[in-house]
């Protein structure tokens, strides 16, 4: 899916009005400069994105509470007798009630929620159920814990859909978006929140043993797996993702260890060799322990609306996921391919059923998030990225940035080279596509342009030893960039040649 050309910024015809450029009040080193658009008449898509994803909840002063409150007696920190008096001598408002804090958290979750297209104008029917879950954590003054089965591995179609086998800019923004969710909850609830990612990659690749093939007719034969992804590739993707979360400062993003899904206390595999040796045990153990005996997948898909939605989604992405697999000796008709995709989707539903049950049984109190559209009877659907247009996951698509920083997700081959360039990361690996613009051309300077979440742009010399002077920077281009995606930070430049 290519980006809409009508939305592109035409930098060649861009007229830069007289605006005020001011440094923002953040802690920077001597070699950092920040410019932001301070014009009241200008608004950017990036600013809008920030408003919708990182907006702080401002609650009105509470009236006298008649329900339980988060009072000083509930705090684990020592309190001063005059704690309710502000530094200016004015009395502080009374503490918010547990119900009010819980409702504030629900407002945050509502902003990240992925609403099914048929329910956009309907009230959020499942809100009371999720609020009750959240309120249990607030009552105990504990961080809100959320679980998210996701981030399995990159699509098997490395030719037209994704840029490689490892996480790229799409996963980086998704992790930052999840961290943004936790930070937004922290703004309204002191204990904050943690998101636990439960990678489901092991369930959708790899072989099962003979005993488990007999357990359900839809499990695979010992000579095949579902999507053609090796266990080794799954491990490397997961390890790179965990490192990316640390490197990006996503301190509230955690990763659930595999033994927890079997109710075991062990830490789980620490090396690729250990993982490859034990992964079949975990996969078979989850299927054996949590898949109902005699499970009828076809009947389940017909009667369970959430499974119906997931099944249809599987069939849709399988059309492209498996399009580049080695051709069979005998060509398949469209109807034959459709039948194959339906059977694979059923196998994925079976394994997903067991995986979901293992999560529900072992961490039942966690607020269950989902990347799939659903009825939200048991899980809260959310979009992983602040993206325009159709919602894609980063492991099924590639990230595309407009000059203003706005994001669309697209199959890699659908991004036109005439209007976009492929950007590589510090390791030399393809990372994302960026809209072409003269604003990114700085003669005499080899610089990098790094978009930051939720908005802004950091410009640095590609070579850390380079001594580029601020006097030589094309400030008209900096101003134009700041109007599109504020703030713009010039980092590691020097004041004079």
XYZ file of C-alpha atoms in Angstrom:
497
model
C 0.000 0.000 0.000
C 1.717 3.152 -1.206
C 1.449 6.438 0.599
C -1.074 8.898 -0.832
C 0.926 11.255 -3.105
C -1.563 14.037 -2.423
C -0.432 14.140 1.189
C 3.253 14.602 0.413
C 5.048 17.807 1.335
C 6.330 19.526 -1.793
C 9.513 20.942 -0.341
C 10.558 22.625 -3.583
C 7.541 24.924 -3.491
C 7.504 25.282 0.300
C 7.385 28.943 1.368
C 8.822 29.581 4.794
C 6.946 32.341 6.622
C 8.597 34.571 9.162
C 8.331 32.653 12.408
C 9.864 32.748 15.827
C 12.351 29.965 16.501
C 13.039 29.377 20.173
C 15.008 26.756 22.102
C 12.810 24.481 24.198
C 13.465 24.070 27.869
C 15.240 20.719 28.047
C 18.621 19.635 29.324
C 21.067 19.496 26.440
C 24.819 19.429 26.088
C 26.756 22.467 24.874
C 26.744 21.121 21.335
C 22.970 20.719 21.067
C 20.545 23.238 19.635
C 16.777 22.940 19.547
C 14.433 24.706 17.173
C 10.704 24.531 17.235
C 7.874 26.187 15.364
C 6.343 28.785 17.688
C 3.813 30.156 15.210
C 0.219 30.122 16.489
C -1.042 29.833 12.928
C 0.640 26.532 12.162
C -0.271 23.008 13.195
C 1.431 19.811 12.079
C 0.364 16.218 11.808
C 3.121 15.302 14.228
C 1.727 17.678 16.873
C -1.706 16.157 16.342
C -0.215 12.690 16.802
C 1.420 13.744 20.019
C -1.856 15.167 21.292
C -3.681 11.903 20.660
C -1.022 9.531 21.961
C 0.765 11.333 24.796
C -1.782 13.913 26.002
C -1.823 14.211 29.752
C -5.162 13.689 31.446
C -6.071 16.825 33.411
C -8.760 16.091 35.917
C -10.970 18.620 37.682
C -10.564 19.262 41.365
C -12.361 16.531 43.234
C -15.320 17.233 45.441
C -15.397 15.785 48.925
C -14.885 12.044 48.496
C -17.551 9.632 49.623
C -15.713 6.600 48.226
C -12.286 5.120 49.094
C -9.407 7.493 48.301
C -5.690 7.153 47.797
C -4.978 8.895 51.093
C -1.710 9.308 52.928
C -2.522 6.275 55.041
C -2.330 4.079 51.945
C 1.058 5.370 50.829
C 4.222 3.443 51.596
C 6.217 6.707 51.806
C 6.455 8.685 55.065
C 4.048 11.624 55.004
C 4.389 15.069 56.569
C 1.495 16.460 58.592
C 1.301 19.536 56.352
C 1.472 17.556 53.127
C -1.845 18.963 51.921
C -0.426 22.513 51.950
C 1.284 23.714 48.778
C 4.490 25.781 48.791
C 2.493 28.944 48.108
C 0.391 28.332 51.197
C -2.727 27.287 49.317
C -4.516 24.131 50.316
C -4.162 21.268 47.862
C -7.278 19.512 46.539
C -8.300 16.322 48.343
C -6.826 13.053 46.987
C -8.639 11.389 44.142
C -10.791 8.384 44.909
C -9.855 4.921 43.719
C -12.724 5.067 41.259
C -11.550 8.418 39.866
C -7.980 7.197 39.397
C -9.249 4.024 37.724
C -11.406 6.094 35.396
C -8.384 8.230 34.505
C -6.498 5.080 33.518
C -9.462 3.996 31.407
C -9.334 7.325 29.562
C -5.732 6.552 28.643
C -6.586 3.038 27.446
C -9.450 4.457 25.396
C -7.016 6.649 23.453
C -4.948 3.613 22.439
C -7.932 1.396 21.709
C -8.464 -0.107 18.241
C -12.173 0.210 17.569
C -13.819 -2.183 15.136
C -15.177 -0.314 12.103
C -18.742 -1.352 12.958
C -18.466 0.027 16.496
C -16.871 3.453 15.919
C -20.007 5.366 16.936
C -21.101 2.984 19.682
C -20.412 3.253 23.429
C -17.567 1.102 24.733
C -19.653 -1.749 26.107
C -16.724 -3.590 27.709
C -15.442 -0.530 29.562
C -16.915 -1.501 32.983
C -15.261 -4.929 32.794
C -11.807 -3.504 32.068
C -12.286 -0.763 34.666
C -12.931 -3.432 37.298
C -9.676 -5.135 36.308
C -7.779 -1.877 36.515
C -9.379 -0.935 39.831
C -8.058 -4.087 41.495
C -4.497 -2.891 40.862
C -5.311 0.659 42.020
C -6.939 -0.610 45.212
C -3.763 -2.530 46.052
C -1.539 0.389 44.980
C 0.269 -1.839 42.460
C 1.355 -1.132 38.885
C -1.303 -1.999 36.322
C -0.115 -5.124 34.500
C -1.037 -5.691 30.863
C -0.235 -8.695 28.661
C 0.156 -8.577 24.887
C 0.640 -11.694 22.741
C 2.501 -10.267 19.742
C 5.854 -9.829 17.975
C 6.244 -13.421 16.691
C 8.786 -13.011 13.857
C 9.020 -11.179 10.549
C 6.710 -12.285 7.748
C 7.958 -15.189 5.626
C 7.600 -12.868 2.633
C 10.901 -10.964 2.764
C 10.568 -10.020 -0.899
C 7.484 -7.796 -0.989
C 6.290 -7.214 2.613
C 9.143 -6.637 5.065
C 12.771 -5.499 4.965
C 14.479 -8.437 6.671
C 14.377 -10.996 9.461
C 15.128 -8.700 12.425
C 13.145 -5.891 14.084
C 13.411 -2.529 12.317
C 11.985 0.970 12.718
C 8.440 -0.416 12.757
C 9.116 -2.461 15.896
C 11.028 0.456 17.449
C 8.060 2.809 17.085
C 5.677 0.094 18.316
C 7.747 -0.405 21.487
C 7.889 3.362 22.015
C 4.120 3.519 21.543
C 3.619 0.873 24.233
C 6.026 2.732 26.512
C 3.990 5.862 25.804
C 0.905 4.014 27.033
C 2.669 3.147 30.295
C 3.960 6.706 30.706
C 0.485 8.144 30.108
C -0.912 5.856 32.818
C 1.908 7.005 35.102
C 0.693 10.581 34.591
C -2.645 9.753 36.208
C -1.585 6.934 38.561
C 1.630 7.106 40.559
C 2.308 3.357 40.406
C 2.183 3.370 36.599
C 1.904 0.280 34.422
C 3.958 -2.452 32.771
C 3.237 -4.167 29.461
C 4.350 -7.800 29.265
C 4.969 -8.944 25.698
C 4.307 -12.652 25.233
C 5.839 -13.633 21.919
C 3.645 -16.185 20.182
C 6.215 -17.012 17.504
C 6.931 -20.485 18.855
C 3.289 -21.479 18.299
C 3.113 -20.605 14.602
C 6.234 -22.343 13.405
C 8.041 -25.559 14.202
C 6.933 -29.159 14.213
C 4.841 -31.095 16.706
C 5.414 -34.619 17.903
C 3.400 -37.661 16.810
C 1.374 -37.734 20.034
C 0.212 -34.163 19.574
C -0.681 -34.680 15.938
C -3.078 -37.355 17.150
C -4.418 -34.892 19.737
C -6.065 -32.781 17.053
C -6.529 -33.439 13.349
C -5.532 -29.869 12.510
C -2.021 -30.114 13.950
C 0.700 -30.552 11.398
C 2.583 -33.545 10.111
C 6.138 -34.000 11.445
C 7.657 -32.995 8.103
C 6.215 -29.478 7.951
C 5.544 -26.364 9.988
C 2.967 -23.641 9.484
C 4.702 -20.611 7.975
C 8.181 -21.839 7.101
C 9.960 -19.849 9.841
C 12.660 -21.705 11.747
C 12.867 -21.754 15.531
C 16.320 -20.171 15.223
C 14.905 -17.168 13.332
C 12.178 -16.804 15.956
C 14.761 -16.754 18.744
C 16.957 -14.145 17.030
C 13.995 -11.880 16.347
C 12.900 -12.071 19.991
C 16.376 -11.402 21.355
C 16.871 -8.421 19.043
C 13.461 -7.063 20.094
C 14.338 -7.287 23.807
C 17.642 -5.486 23.186
C 15.814 -2.815 21.167
C 13.454 -2.184 24.090
C 16.434 -1.579 26.380
C 18.245 0.620 23.861
C 15.101 2.738 23.369
C 14.636 3.260 27.095
C 11.354 1.340 27.232
C 11.691 0.589 30.920
C 8.067 -0.493 31.352
C 8.131 -3.054 28.541
C 8.806 -6.546 29.870
C 9.027 -9.954 28.220
C 7.294 -12.976 29.697
C 9.527 -16.034 29.985
C 8.287 -19.216 28.334
C 8.209 -21.397 31.494
C 5.532 -19.125 32.989
C 3.119 -20.359 30.320
C 3.492 -23.851 31.742
C 3.309 -22.695 35.340
C 7.021 -23.355 35.868
C 9.389 -21.169 37.886
C 12.495 -21.651 35.746
C 14.017 -18.637 34.019
C 13.807 -20.264 30.614
C 16.376 -20.549 27.807
C 19.284 -18.109 28.022
C 21.021 -18.987 24.746
C 19.921 -19.916 21.257
C 21.210 -23.444 21.793
C 19.094 -23.860 24.934
C 16.053 -22.420 23.167
C 16.362 -24.784 20.210
C 16.757 -27.686 22.592
C 13.716 -26.795 24.723
C 11.273 -25.035 22.411
C 9.548 -28.237 21.291
C 8.924 -29.060 24.969
C 7.222 -25.694 25.517
C 5.215 -25.859 22.285
C 3.985 -29.387 22.842
C 3.427 -28.753 26.542
C 1.173 -25.766 25.857
C -0.876 -27.698 23.286
C -1.157 -30.787 25.473
C -2.073 -28.923 28.653
C -4.346 -26.141 27.398
C -6.047 -27.292 24.211
C -9.460 -28.807 25.065
C -9.712 -32.475 24.206
C -11.567 -33.017 20.947
C -11.434 -29.323 20.102
C -13.520 -28.670 16.945
C -11.895 -25.709 15.245
C -14.546 -25.302 12.543
C -17.380 -25.185 15.075
C -15.357 -22.809 17.220
C -14.807 -20.384 14.323
C -18.530 -20.415 13.514
C -19.783 -19.683 17.029
C -17.007 -17.484 18.464
C -17.034 -13.990 16.935
C -13.501 -13.116 18.022
C -12.142 -16.291 16.426
C -14.110 -15.539 13.271
C -12.487 -12.100 13.021
C -9.026 -13.549 13.679
C -9.552 -16.387 11.190
C -10.518 -13.939 8.439
C -7.490 -11.805 9.259
C -5.222 -14.844 9.028
C -6.560 -15.769 5.593
C -6.013 -12.210 4.381
C -2.366 -11.957 5.361
C -1.581 -15.537 4.313
C -2.316 -14.526 0.718
C 0.783 -12.331 0.789
C 2.794 -14.083 3.522
C 3.001 -17.291 1.506
C 3.125 -15.705 -1.947
C 6.913 -15.941 -2.183
C 7.358 -19.490 -0.883
C 9.096 -21.921 -3.256
C 6.725 -22.978 -5.975
C 5.312 -26.494 -5.746
C 5.952 -28.918 -8.532
C 2.303 -28.701 -9.442
C 0.821 -25.182 -9.944
C -2.216 -24.336 -7.823
C -5.396 -22.632 -8.960
C -6.861 -19.711 -6.999
C -9.452 -21.971 -5.437
C -6.772 -24.488 -4.409
C -4.642 -21.729 -2.859
C -7.683 -20.406 -1.015
C -8.328 -23.841 0.454
C -4.677 -24.169 1.524
C -4.790 -20.779 3.244
C -8.017 -21.710 5.027
C -6.481 -24.912 6.361
C -3.355 -23.114 7.565
C -5.537 -20.466 9.240
C -7.419 -23.214 11.086
C -4.146 -24.672 12.320
C -3.146 -21.240 13.574
C -6.497 -20.890 15.380
C -5.908 -24.233 17.100
C -2.468 -23.319 18.364
C -3.635 -19.806 19.223
C -6.469 -21.269 21.291
C -4.019 -23.227 23.421
C -1.632 -20.264 23.712
C -4.404 -17.883 24.810
C -5.596 -20.395 27.405
C -2.077 -20.666 28.844
C -1.967 -16.885 29.273
C -5.445 -16.717 30.820
C -4.644 -19.440 33.327
C -1.174 -18.322 34.393
C -1.613 -14.533 34.493
C -5.398 -14.132 34.851
C -5.295 -10.701 36.525
C -3.355 -9.011 33.735
C -5.366 -6.748 31.451
C -5.308 -8.678 28.172
C -4.395 -6.617 25.113
C -4.762 -7.799 21.524
C -3.572 -6.610 18.109
C -6.693 -8.102 16.490
C -10.094 -6.489 16.182
C -12.436 -8.194 18.638
C -15.709 -7.968 20.539
C -13.590 -7.102 23.602
C -15.375 -9.610 25.798
C -12.027 -10.887 27.080
C -9.357 -8.649 25.526
C -8.808 -4.994 24.696
C -7.934 -4.402 21.034
C -5.274 -1.792 20.327
C -3.179 -0.483 17.460
C 0.552 -0.954 17.941
C 1.520 2.189 16.059
C 0.180 5.744 15.701
C -0.398 5.214 11.981
C -2.547 6.714 9.267
C -4.814 4.554 7.116
C -5.198 0.812 7.499
C -3.689 -0.660 10.662
C -0.747 -2.988 10.012
C 1.609 -4.689 12.447
C 5.349 -4.047 12.004
C 6.118 -7.708 11.332
C 3.727 -7.773 8.355
C 4.749 -4.475 6.770
C 7.336 -1.706 6.539
C 7.248 1.731 8.119
C 6.918 4.805 5.880
C 7.619 8.339 7.187
C 6.371 11.528 5.561
C 8.462 14.684 5.910
C 6.188 15.802 8.742
C 6.902 12.570 10.619
C 3.469 11.016 10.148
C 3.495 7.243 9.747
C 1.859 4.840 7.357
C 2.580 1.130 7.179
C 2.879 -0.509 3.795
C 4.177 -3.607 2.066
C 7.742 -2.786 1.096
C 7.307 -3.353 -2.621
C 4.324 -0.987 -2.719
C 6.422 2.008 -1.637
C 7.396 3.956 -4.783
C 11.136 4.597 -5.133
C 10.385 7.800 -7.037
C 8.907 9.465 -3.948
C 10.609 7.607 -1.088
C 14.104 6.456 -0.161
C 15.118 3.460 1.920
C 16.847 4.445 5.171
C 19.413 2.161 6.805
C 20.196 1.880 10.519
C 23.596 2.125 12.215
C 24.264 -1.565 11.471
C 23.701 -1.030 7.768
C 20.376 -2.883 7.855
C 17.323 -1.506 5.998
C 15.083 0.187 8.557
C 12.240 2.239 6.996
C 11.185 4.403 4.052
C 11.312 8.196 4.160
C 9.616 10.643 1.828
C 12.114 12.289 -0.494
C 12.664 16.023 0.028
C 15.363 18.641 -0.600
C 15.052 19.462 3.095
C 17.164 16.362 3.783
C 19.950 17.451 1.439
C 22.672 19.383 3.305
C 25.614 20.079 0.931
C 28.990 19.698 2.583
C 27.534 17.839 5.561
C 26.949 14.125 5.997
C 24.171 14.109 8.596
C 21.491 11.752 9.887
C 17.834 12.659 10.439
C 16.233 10.619 13.208
C 12.539 10.997 13.979
C 11.691 10.601 17.654
C 8.518 9.452 19.380
C 5.959 10.949 19.653
C 7.157 13.928 17.602
C 10.326 15.734 16.649
C 13.513 15.286 14.679
C 17.139 14.929 15.819
C 19.845 15.883 13.315
C 23.392 14.658 14.000
C 26.651 14.287 12.024
C 26.936 10.722 10.762
C 30.597 10.727 11.795
C 30.841 11.558 15.533
C 34.279 13.096 14.959
C 32.965 15.603 12.406
C 33.094 19.237 13.533
C 30.251 20.849 11.623
C 29.585 24.452 12.594
C 26.120 25.794 13.315
C 27.118 28.805 11.209
C 27.207 26.579 8.129
C 23.816 24.982 8.725
C 21.109 25.873 6.177
C 18.745 27.446 8.704
C 15.940 27.929 6.184
C 15.740 24.148 5.851
C 15.857 23.727 9.616
C 12.995 26.193 9.966
C 10.962 24.379 7.327
C 11.539 21.056 9.081
C 10.570 22.583 12.441
C 7.294 23.791 10.943
C 6.538 20.261 9.759
C 7.724 18.303 12.808
C 8.654 20.298 15.891
C 10.983 20.297 17.764
C 14.107 19.961 15.624
C 17.246 19.223 17.647
C 20.708 19.856 16.202
C 23.017 17.579 18.148
C 26.850 17.481 18.210
C 27.318 20.595 16.111
C 29.857 23.249 17.201
C 29.232 26.957 17.622
C 32.125 28.021 15.385
C 34.342 26.427 12.702
